[in-house]
Tab-separated table of C-alpha atoms and ligand atoms in Angstrom:
chain	number	residue	atom	x	y	z
E	1	UNK	CA	0.000	0.000	0.000
E	2	UNK	CA	1.253	3.473	-0.893
E	3	UNK	CA	2.028	5.736	2.058
E	4	UNK	CA	-0.485	8.555	2.414
E	5	UNK	CA	0.490	11.946	3.836
E	6	UNK	CA	-2.245	14.224	5.189
E	7	UNK	CA	-1.842	17.873	6.125
E	8	UNK	CA	-4.303	18.845	8.871
E	9	UNK	CA	-5.259	22.467	9.561
E	10	UNK	CA	-7.211	23.606	12.634
E	11	UNK	CA	-8.319	27.151	13.553
E	12	UNK	CA	-11.713	26.840	15.261
E	13	UNK	CA	-10.831	28.698	18.468
E	14	UNK	CA	-7.572	30.274	19.676
E	15	UNK	CA	-5.094	27.649	18.430
E	16	UNK	CA	-3.686	27.922	14.913
E	17	UNK	CA	-2.490	24.408	14.219
E	18	UNK	CA	-0.991	22.467	11.333
E	19	UNK	CA	0.366	18.937	11.239
E	20	UNK	CA	1.460	16.173	8.903
E	21	UNK	CA	0.271	12.628	9.620
E	22	UNK	CA	1.341	9.415	7.890
E	23	UNK	CA	-1.377	6.876	7.024
E	24	UNK	CA	-3.796	8.424	9.512
E	25	UNK	CA	-1.846	7.070	12.502
E	26	UNK	CA	1.693	8.439	12.747
E	27	UNK	CA	2.373	12.080	13.666
E	28	UNK	CA	5.295	13.438	11.617
E	29	UNK	CA	4.830	17.011	12.876
E	30	UNK	CA	2.326	18.838	15.077
E	31	UNK	CA	2.715	22.621	15.201
E	32	UNK	CA	0.455	24.662	17.498
E	33	UNK	CA	0.555	28.476	17.714
E	34	UNK	CA	-1.831	30.021	20.202
E	35	UNK	CA	-3.169	33.485	20.964
E	36	UNK	CA	-4.197	32.317	24.462
E	37	UNK	CA	-2.088	34.885	26.335
E	38	UNK	CA	-3.839	37.760	24.552
E	39	UNK	CA	-7.254	36.497	25.702
E	40	UNK	CA	-6.328	36.024	29.365
E	41	UNK	CA	-6.913	39.713	30.177
E	42	UNK	CA	-10.516	39.359	28.997
E	43	UNK	CA	-11.287	36.112	30.840
E	44	UNK	CA	-12.181	34.254	27.652
E	45	UNK	CA	-11.472	34.043	23.923
E	46	UNK	CA	-12.140	37.313	22.042
E	47	UNK	CA	-13.201	36.176	18.540
E	48	UNK	CA	-11.814	39.191	16.659
E	49	UNK	CA	-8.379	38.869	18.280
E	50	UNK	CA	-8.347	35.115	17.588
E	51	UNK	CA	-9.144	35.710	13.890
E	52	UNK	CA	-6.401	38.304	13.451
E	53	UNK	CA	-3.831	36.055	15.073
E	54	UNK	CA	-4.892	33.127	12.871
E	55	UNK	CA	-4.181	35.270	9.802
E	56	UNK	CA	-0.712	35.976	11.162
E	57	UNK	CA	0.059	32.414	12.286
E	58	UNK	CA	-1.521	30.138	9.707
E	59	UNK	CA	1.007	30.089	6.848
E	60	UNK	CA	4.086	29.982	9.121
E	61	UNK	CA	2.472	27.086	11.040
E	62	UNK	CA	1.868	25.157	7.797
E	63	UNK	CA	5.437	25.829	6.573
E	64	UNK	CA	6.832	24.655	9.889
E	65	UNK	CA	4.648	21.529	9.856
E	66	UNK	CA	5.959	20.555	6.396
E	67	UNK	CA	9.566	21.326	7.384
E	68	UNK	CA	9.430	19.418	10.652
E	69	UNK	CA	7.883	16.427	8.898
E	70	UNK	CA	10.646	16.621	6.280
E	71	UNK	CA	8.152	16.626	3.418
E	72	UNK	CA	7.485	18.867	0.417
E	73	UNK	CA	4.131	20.275	-0.637
E	74	UNK	CA	4.137	17.879	-3.595
E	75	UNK	CA	4.350	14.884	-1.192
E	76	UNK	CA	1.015	15.736	0.479
E	77	UNK	CA	-1.940	13.564	-0.588
E	78	UNK	CA	-4.847	15.216	1.270
E	79	UNK	CA	-5.467	18.640	2.773
E	80	UNK	CA	-7.773	18.212	5.786
E	81	UNK	CA	-9.360	21.205	7.504
E	82	UNK	CA	-11.832	21.948	10.307
E	83	UNK	CA	-14.996	23.494	8.831
E	84	UNK	CA	-16.975	23.653	12.129
E	85	UNK	CA	-18.168	24.018	14.774
E	86	UNK	CA	-16.259	26.968	16.200
E	87	UNK	CA	-15.822	30.726	15.953
E	88	UNK	CA	-16.850	31.590	12.421
E	89	UNK	CA	-14.179	34.225	11.764
E	90	UNK	CA	-11.514	31.894	13.160
E	91	UNK	CA	-12.675	28.888	11.122
E	92	UNK	CA	-12.673	30.919	7.906
E	93	UNK	CA	-8.945	31.643	8.197
E	94	UNK	CA	-7.920	27.961	8.333
E	95	UNK	CA	-10.475	27.120	5.691
E	96	UNK	CA	-9.192	29.799	3.275
E	97	UNK	CA	-5.618	28.624	3.754
E	98	UNK	CA	-6.618	24.986	3.163
E	99	UNK	CA	-8.638	25.813	0.052
E	100	UNK	CA	-5.830	27.915	-1.406
E	101	UNK	CA	-3.279	25.152	-0.882
E	102	UNK	CA	-5.565	22.379	-2.154
E	103	UNK	CA	-6.135	24.452	-5.293
E	104	UNK	CA	-2.488	25.464	-5.766
E	105	UNK	CA	-1.162	21.961	-5.116
E	106	UNK	CA	-4.036	20.265	-6.948
E	107	UNK	CA	-4.806	17.987	-3.965
E	108	UNK	CA	-8.176	16.843	-2.580
E	109	UNK	CA	-9.700	19.007	0.164
E	110	UNK	CA	-11.215	17.009	3.050
E	111	UNK	CA	-13.727	18.676	5.409
E	112	UNK	CA	-13.375	17.639	9.066
E	113	UNK	CA	-15.796	18.201	11.947
E	114	UNK	CA	-13.964	19.509	15.016
E	115	UNK	CA	-15.359	16.828	17.348
E	116	UNK	CA	-14.547	14.117	14.795
E	117	UNK	CA	-10.997	15.478	15.007
E	118	UNK	CA	-10.905	15.238	18.806
E	119	UNK	CA	-12.159	11.638	18.680
E	120	UNK	CA	-9.560	10.758	15.994
E	121	UNK	CA	-6.714	11.811	18.316
E	122	UNK	CA	-7.194	8.316	19.754
E	123	UNK	CA	-6.131	6.751	16.433
E	124	UNK	CA	-2.825	8.608	16.702
E	125	UNK	CA	-2.153	7.403	20.213
E	126	UNK	CA	-3.286	3.808	19.720
E	127	UNK	CA	-2.171	2.161	16.482
E	128	UNK	CA	-4.509	-0.819	16.985
E	129	UNK	CA	-7.694	1.006	17.997
E	130	UNK	CA	-10.580	0.345	15.620
E	131	UNK	CA	-14.264	1.322	15.872
E	132	UNK	CA	-16.761	0.606	17.271
E	133	UNK	CA	-16.218	2.265	20.645
E	134	UNK	CA	-17.793	4.849	22.910
E	135	UNK	CA	-16.014	8.194	23.198
E	136	UNK	CA	-16.562	10.745	25.936
E	137	UNK	CA	-15.822	14.128	24.355
E	138	UNK	CA	-15.405	16.967	26.848
E	139	UNK	CA	-14.080	20.346	25.764
E	140	UNK	CA	-14.699	24.048	26.252
E	141	UNK	CA	-17.648	24.028	23.886
E	142	UNK	CA	-18.942	20.440	23.968
E	143	UNK	CA	-19.734	17.535	26.265
E	144	UNK	CA	-20.895	14.536	24.289
E	145	UNK	CA	-21.077	10.797	24.615
E	146	UNK	CA	-20.550	9.525	21.091
E	147	UNK	CA	-21.104	6.082	19.632
E	148	UNK	CA	-18.226	5.781	17.145
E	149	UNK	CA	-19.879	3.158	14.960
E	150	UNK	CA	-17.265	3.195	12.216
E	151	UNK	CA	-14.665	5.547	10.763
E	152	UNK	CA	-16.549	8.783	10.050
E	153	UNK	CA	-19.871	7.419	11.363
E	154	UNK	CA	-21.062	8.914	14.636
E	155	UNK	CA	-24.180	8.860	16.784
E	156	UNK	CA	-24.570	11.230	19.711
E	157	UNK	CA	-25.913	9.278	22.679
E	158	UNK	CA	-25.806	12.091	25.228
E	159	UNK	CA	-24.996	15.772	25.327
E	160	UNK	CA	-24.975	18.656	27.743
E	161	UNK	CA	-28.271	20.462	28.129
E	162	UNK	CA	-26.552	23.688	29.217
E	163	UNK	CA	-22.872	24.386	29.951
E	164	UNK	CA	-20.088	22.209	28.538
E	165	UNK	CA	-17.781	20.633	31.135
E	166	UNK	CA	-14.802	22.845	30.177
E	167	UNK	CA	-17.029	25.914	30.237
E	168	UNK	CA	-18.036	25.094	33.825
E	169	UNK	CA	-14.349	24.784	34.755
E	170	UNK	CA	-13.638	28.162	33.136
E	171	UNK	CA	-16.529	29.896	34.949
E	172	UNK	CA	-15.622	28.445	38.355
E	173	UNK	CA	-12.030	29.432	37.849
E	174	UNK	CA	-13.013	33.016	37.071
E	175	UNK	CA	-15.185	33.192	40.225
E	176	UNK	CA	-12.257	31.911	42.295
E	177	UNK	CA	-9.901	34.478	40.717
E	178	UNK	CA	-7.788	31.726	39.154
E	179	UNK	CA	-7.917	33.101	35.587
E	180	UNK	CA	-8.510	31.630	32.141
E	181	UNK	CA	-8.471	28.848	31.011
E	182	UNK	CA	-9.814	27.286	34.176
E	183	UNK	CA	-9.356	23.565	33.551
E	184	UNK	CA	-5.616	23.212	34.096
E	185	UNK	CA	-5.482	25.422	37.214
E	186	UNK	CA	-8.607	23.944	38.856
E	187	UNK	CA	-7.221	20.468	38.108
E	188	UNK	CA	-3.948	21.394	39.824
E	189	UNK	CA	-5.617	23.035	42.855
E	190	UNK	CA	-7.966	20.070	43.265
E	191	UNK	CA	-4.986	17.781	43.853
E	192	UNK	CA	-4.447	19.443	47.269
E	193	UNK	CA	-8.127	19.557	48.249
E	194	UNK	CA	-10.672	17.257	49.819
E	195	UNK	CA	-13.241	16.084	47.232
E	196	UNK	CA	-15.757	15.323	50.000
E	197	UNK	CA	-15.446	18.714	51.739
E	198	UNK	CA	-18.510	20.233	50.063
E	199	UNK	CA	-21.437	18.322	48.576
E	200	UNK	CA	-22.141	19.859	45.160
E	201	UNK	CA	-25.059	18.430	43.131
E	202	UNK	CA	-24.676	15.657	40.559
E	203	UNK	CA	-27.415	15.781	37.927
E	204	UNK	CA	-28.674	12.578	36.311
E	205	UNK	CA	-31.534	12.416	33.832
E	206	UNK	CA	-33.798	9.391	33.742
E	207	UNK	CA	-33.380	7.208	30.627
E	208	UNK	CA	-30.831	9.615	29.162
E	209	UNK	CA	-27.075	9.998	28.877
E	210	UNK	CA	-27.382	13.799	28.877
E	211	UNK	CA	-25.438	16.091	31.188
E	212	UNK	CA	-26.173	19.359	32.971
E	213	UNK	CA	-23.340	21.342	34.510
E	214	UNK	CA	-25.019	24.680	35.130
E	215	UNK	CA	-26.465	23.376	38.447
E	216	UNK	CA	-23.082	22.486	39.898
E	217	UNK	CA	-21.630	25.765	38.610
E	218	UNK	CA	-24.421	27.781	40.294
E	219	UNK	CA	-24.014	25.759	43.492
E	220	UNK	CA	-20.316	26.673	43.603
E	221	UNK	CA	-21.065	30.364	42.950
E	222	UNK	CA	-23.736	30.365	45.704
E	223	UNK	CA	-21.336	28.653	48.097
E	224	UNK	CA	-18.681	31.315	47.421
E	225	UNK	CA	-21.164	34.227	47.784
E	226	UNK	CA	-22.524	32.857	51.057
E	227	UNK	CA	-19.066	32.289	52.495
E	228	UNK	CA	-18.032	35.822	51.481
E	229	UNK	CA	-21.135	37.393	53.011
E	230	UNK	CA	-20.656	35.516	56.251
E	231	UNK	CA	-16.953	36.291	56.327
E	232	UNK	CA	-16.056	32.599	56.315
E	233	UNK	CA	-12.704	31.469	55.036
E	234	UNK	CA	-12.780	29.573	51.740
E	235	UNK	CA	-10.450	26.690	50.987
E	236	UNK	CA	-9.848	27.056	47.248
E	237	UNK	CA	-8.371	23.536	46.944
E	238	UNK	CA	-11.452	22.053	48.686
E	239	UNK	CA	-13.855	23.974	46.409
E	240	UNK	CA	-11.885	22.853	43.328
E	241	UNK	CA	-11.688	19.229	44.463
E	242	UNK	CA	-15.398	19.054	45.388
E	243	UNK	CA	-16.486	20.740	42.136
E	244	UNK	CA	-14.203	18.527	40.063
E	245	UNK	CA	-15.493	15.347	41.682
E	246	UNK	CA	-19.090	16.320	41.000
E	247	UNK	CA	-18.322	16.938	37.305
E	248	UNK	CA	-16.161	13.849	36.824
E	249	UNK	CA	-18.543	11.477	38.584
E	250	UNK	CA	-21.309	12.334	36.133
E	251	UNK	CA	-19.077	12.323	33.021
E	252	UNK	CA	-17.637	8.952	33.890
E	253	UNK	CA	-20.872	7.304	35.090
E	254	UNK	CA	-22.811	8.251	31.938
E	255	UNK	CA	-20.017	7.137	29.618
E	256	UNK	CA	-19.738	3.708	31.262
E	257	UNK	CA	-23.527	3.337	31.282
E	258	UNK	CA	-23.453	3.841	27.496
E	259	UNK	CA	-20.659	1.283	26.963
E	260	UNK	CA	-22.532	-1.269	29.009
E	261	UNK	CA	-25.833	-0.757	27.247
E	262	UNK	CA	-24.220	-0.958	23.796
E	263	UNK	CA	-22.280	-4.063	24.825
E	264	UNK	CA	-18.958	-2.542	23.691
E	265	UNK	CA	-15.618	-3.330	25.294
E	266	UNK	CA	-13.776	-0.098	24.457
E	267	UNK	CA	-14.101	3.410	25.866
E	268	UNK	CA	-12.124	6.484	24.789
E	269	UNK	CA	-11.649	10.060	25.956
E	270	UNK	CA	-11.251	13.198	23.852
E	271	UNK	CA	-11.263	17.012	24.039
E	272	UNK	CA	-9.476	19.572	26.202
E	273	UNK	CA	-10.996	18.269	29.469
E	274	UNK	CA	-9.613	14.805	28.630
E	275	UNK	CA	-6.258	16.112	29.925
E	276	UNK	CA	-7.752	16.173	33.404
E	277	UNK	CA	-5.723	14.024	35.745
E	278	UNK	CA	-8.609	12.883	37.934
E	279	UNK	CA	-10.900	12.131	34.978
E	280	UNK	CA	-8.203	9.919	33.450
E	281	UNK	CA	-7.554	8.105	36.736
E	282	UNK	CA	-11.237	7.617	37.552
E	283	UNK	CA	-12.033	6.192	34.131
E	284	UNK	CA	-8.946	4.011	34.089
E	285	UNK	CA	-9.945	2.408	37.407
E	286	UNK	CA	-13.547	1.915	36.304
E	287	UNK	CA	-12.447	0.376	32.998
E	288	UNK	CA	-10.106	-2.026	34.830
E	289	UNK	CA	-12.908	-3.043	37.166
E	290	UNK	CA	-15.204	-3.794	34.233
E	291	UNK	CA	-12.546	-5.441	32.045
E	292	UNK	CA	-12.941	-2.777	29.339
E	293	UNK	CA	-10.064	-1.246	27.342
E	294	UNK	CA	-9.568	2.460	28.061
E	295	UNK	CA	-8.025	4.882	25.539
E	296	UNK	CA	-6.878	8.418	26.309
E	297	UNK	CA	-4.658	10.507	24.052
E	298	UNK	CA	-1.621	12.320	25.487
E	299	UNK	CA	-2.525	15.876	26.611
E	300	UNK	CA	-0.839	17.427	23.526
E	301	UNK	CA	-3.313	15.467	21.367
E	302	UNK	CA	-6.302	16.369	23.610
E	303	UNK	CA	-5.919	20.101	23.136
E	304	UNK	CA	-6.891	21.585	19.743
E	305	UNK	CA	-4.250	20.453	17.227
E	306	UNK	CA	-3.744	19.749	13.532
E	307	UNK	CA	-2.705	16.100	13.882
E	308	UNK	CA	-6.176	15.043	15.058
E	309	UNK	CA	-7.669	16.839	12.036
E	310	UNK	CA	-5.238	15.073	9.690
E	311	UNK	CA	-6.086	11.661	11.228
E	312	UNK	CA	-9.816	12.309	10.796
E	313	UNK	CA	-9.283	13.576	7.229
E	314	UNK	CA	-7.328	10.465	6.269
E	315	UNK	CA	-10.190	8.164	7.304
E	316	UNK	CA	-12.878	10.460	5.861
E	317	UNK	CA	-11.097	10.372	2.493
E	318	UNK	CA	-9.988	6.724	2.454
E	319	UNK	CA	-13.084	5.080	3.969
E	320	UNK	CA	-15.866	7.487	3.075
E	321	UNK	CA	-14.618	9.288	-0.046
E	322	UNK	CA	-15.598	12.520	1.707
E	323	UNK	CA	-14.186	15.473	-0.236
E	324	UNK	CA	-15.206	19.099	-0.617
E	325	UNK	CA	-15.053	21.644	-3.403
E	326	UNK	CA	-13.632	25.118	-3.128
E	327	UNK	CA	-17.117	26.345	-2.184
E	328	UNK	CA	-16.774	24.627	1.232
E	329	UNK	CA	-18.145	26.953	3.918
E	330	UNK	CA	-17.462	27.259	7.642
E	331	UNK	CA	-20.222	26.580	10.178
E	332	UNK	CA	-20.340	27.971	13.700
E	333	UNK	CA	-22.785	25.238	14.716
E	334	UNK	CA	-22.931	21.866	13.043
E	335	UNK	CA	-23.612	18.453	14.563
E	336	UNK	CA	-21.229	15.544	14.168
E	337	UNK	CA	-24.251	13.534	13.017
E	338	UNK	CA	-24.645	15.825	9.983
E	339	UNK	CA	-21.284	14.900	8.420
J	401	KG4	O1	-10.812	21.027	23.211
J	401	KG4	P1	-10.303	22.324	23.702
J	401	KG4	O2	-8.814	22.589	23.670
J	401	KG4	O3	-11.022	23.508	22.956
J	401	KG4	C1	-12.378	23.401	22.591
J	401	KG4	O4	-12.653	22.769	21.536
J	401	KG4	O5	-13.207	23.905	23.387
J	401	KG4	O6	-10.830	22.470	25.228
J	401	KG4	C2	-10.568	23.591	26.019
J	401	KG4	C3	-11.237	23.381	27.372
J	401	KG4	C4	-11.188	24.609	28.267
J	401	KG4	O7	-12.498	24.840	28.782
J	401	KG4	C5	-10.227	24.214	29.373
J	401	KG4	O8	-10.504	24.831	30.612
J	401	KG4	C6	-10.435	22.709	29.439
J	401	KG4	O9	-10.599	22.317	28.087
J	401	KG4	N1	-9.299	21.997	30.045
J	401	KG4	C7	-9.383	21.254	31.164
J	401	KG4	C8	-8.064	20.806	31.448
J	401	KG4	N2	-7.234	21.268	30.462
J	401	KG4	C9	-8.019	22.002	29.610
J	401	KG4	N3	-10.432	20.954	31.944
J	401	KG4	C10	-10.191	20.199	33.029
J	401	KG4	N4	-8.970	19.747	33.388
J	401	KG4	C11	-7.885	20.017	32.633
J	401	KG4	N5	-6.683	19.557	32.990
J	402	ZN	ZN1	-11.546	21.460	20.675
């Protein structure tokens, strides 16, 4: 079989990323430029700033990805790009770059859904992983339990009805004065806290794999307001640990419920929140107990990156013949089931 090289381009939020992947599984380069520091002052991503930085970063990131991989433009077989969901102005920058290169190089353009990309990070980490499996996707914008039926074939089993898990982390972090993004710092603080110190609510819906994280977020905010008003001292590590446990318990329980009901023996993690230390440990233990294989990409593959987009593009092209014309548009909101 001929070796296939895929260039993956990602620009849906504040990371401008480009990567080259061999045969959908081996990362030859993975370049990530981020405008994160510029957004910190504002407590969240400012779309206009993100777009401007993408314009600045995108071509240098692609050049660097090709150089680091030791390949020439003419060696590339597919140009994969995120077309949604995400910030529309940000997506359009990566999309324009991908279209221009696909046209100039005369290579097929492959449209990739951002969540499909996150899930595909598992194929890079685990050479032998094949669908079907259940994937828990938790990021700043999404919390989904996905039935990965086949390459490029997805069914959403459960989703958040309000805030995404990462969004809840970011909001809690802001209320505690810990800055943006909240996930990494809350994760770190939680390591020194007592997860049973405060009982925050865990929401379960009957006959559903859906999530709700706005209740736990509000409970934390109310706890902080009350403590402030009464002049009580707050243990930030205890608040972080108790909040984190409430979120992780529900994420993990629903994901394992889905695996059991589908009769699968594989469960995977994906998305920015998948870097969370306690989430990884909790799911690993549960998987061991149930005799299920557990897959979790390295943190560099959990964050937004181009390699996951290239992996997804490879399978979309090879297994599904999914290609796009130069009229491909970006979509701020698009479901993984609509691919
Ligand atoms: O997937 P991602 O990089 O971007 C989106 O597609 O949204 O996810 C970013 C989210 C942020 O909300 C961030 O706070 C969260 O992932 N995150 C974490 C951790 N690292 C990043 N959440 C919990 N624990 C972490 N260690
Ligand atoms: Zn993402």
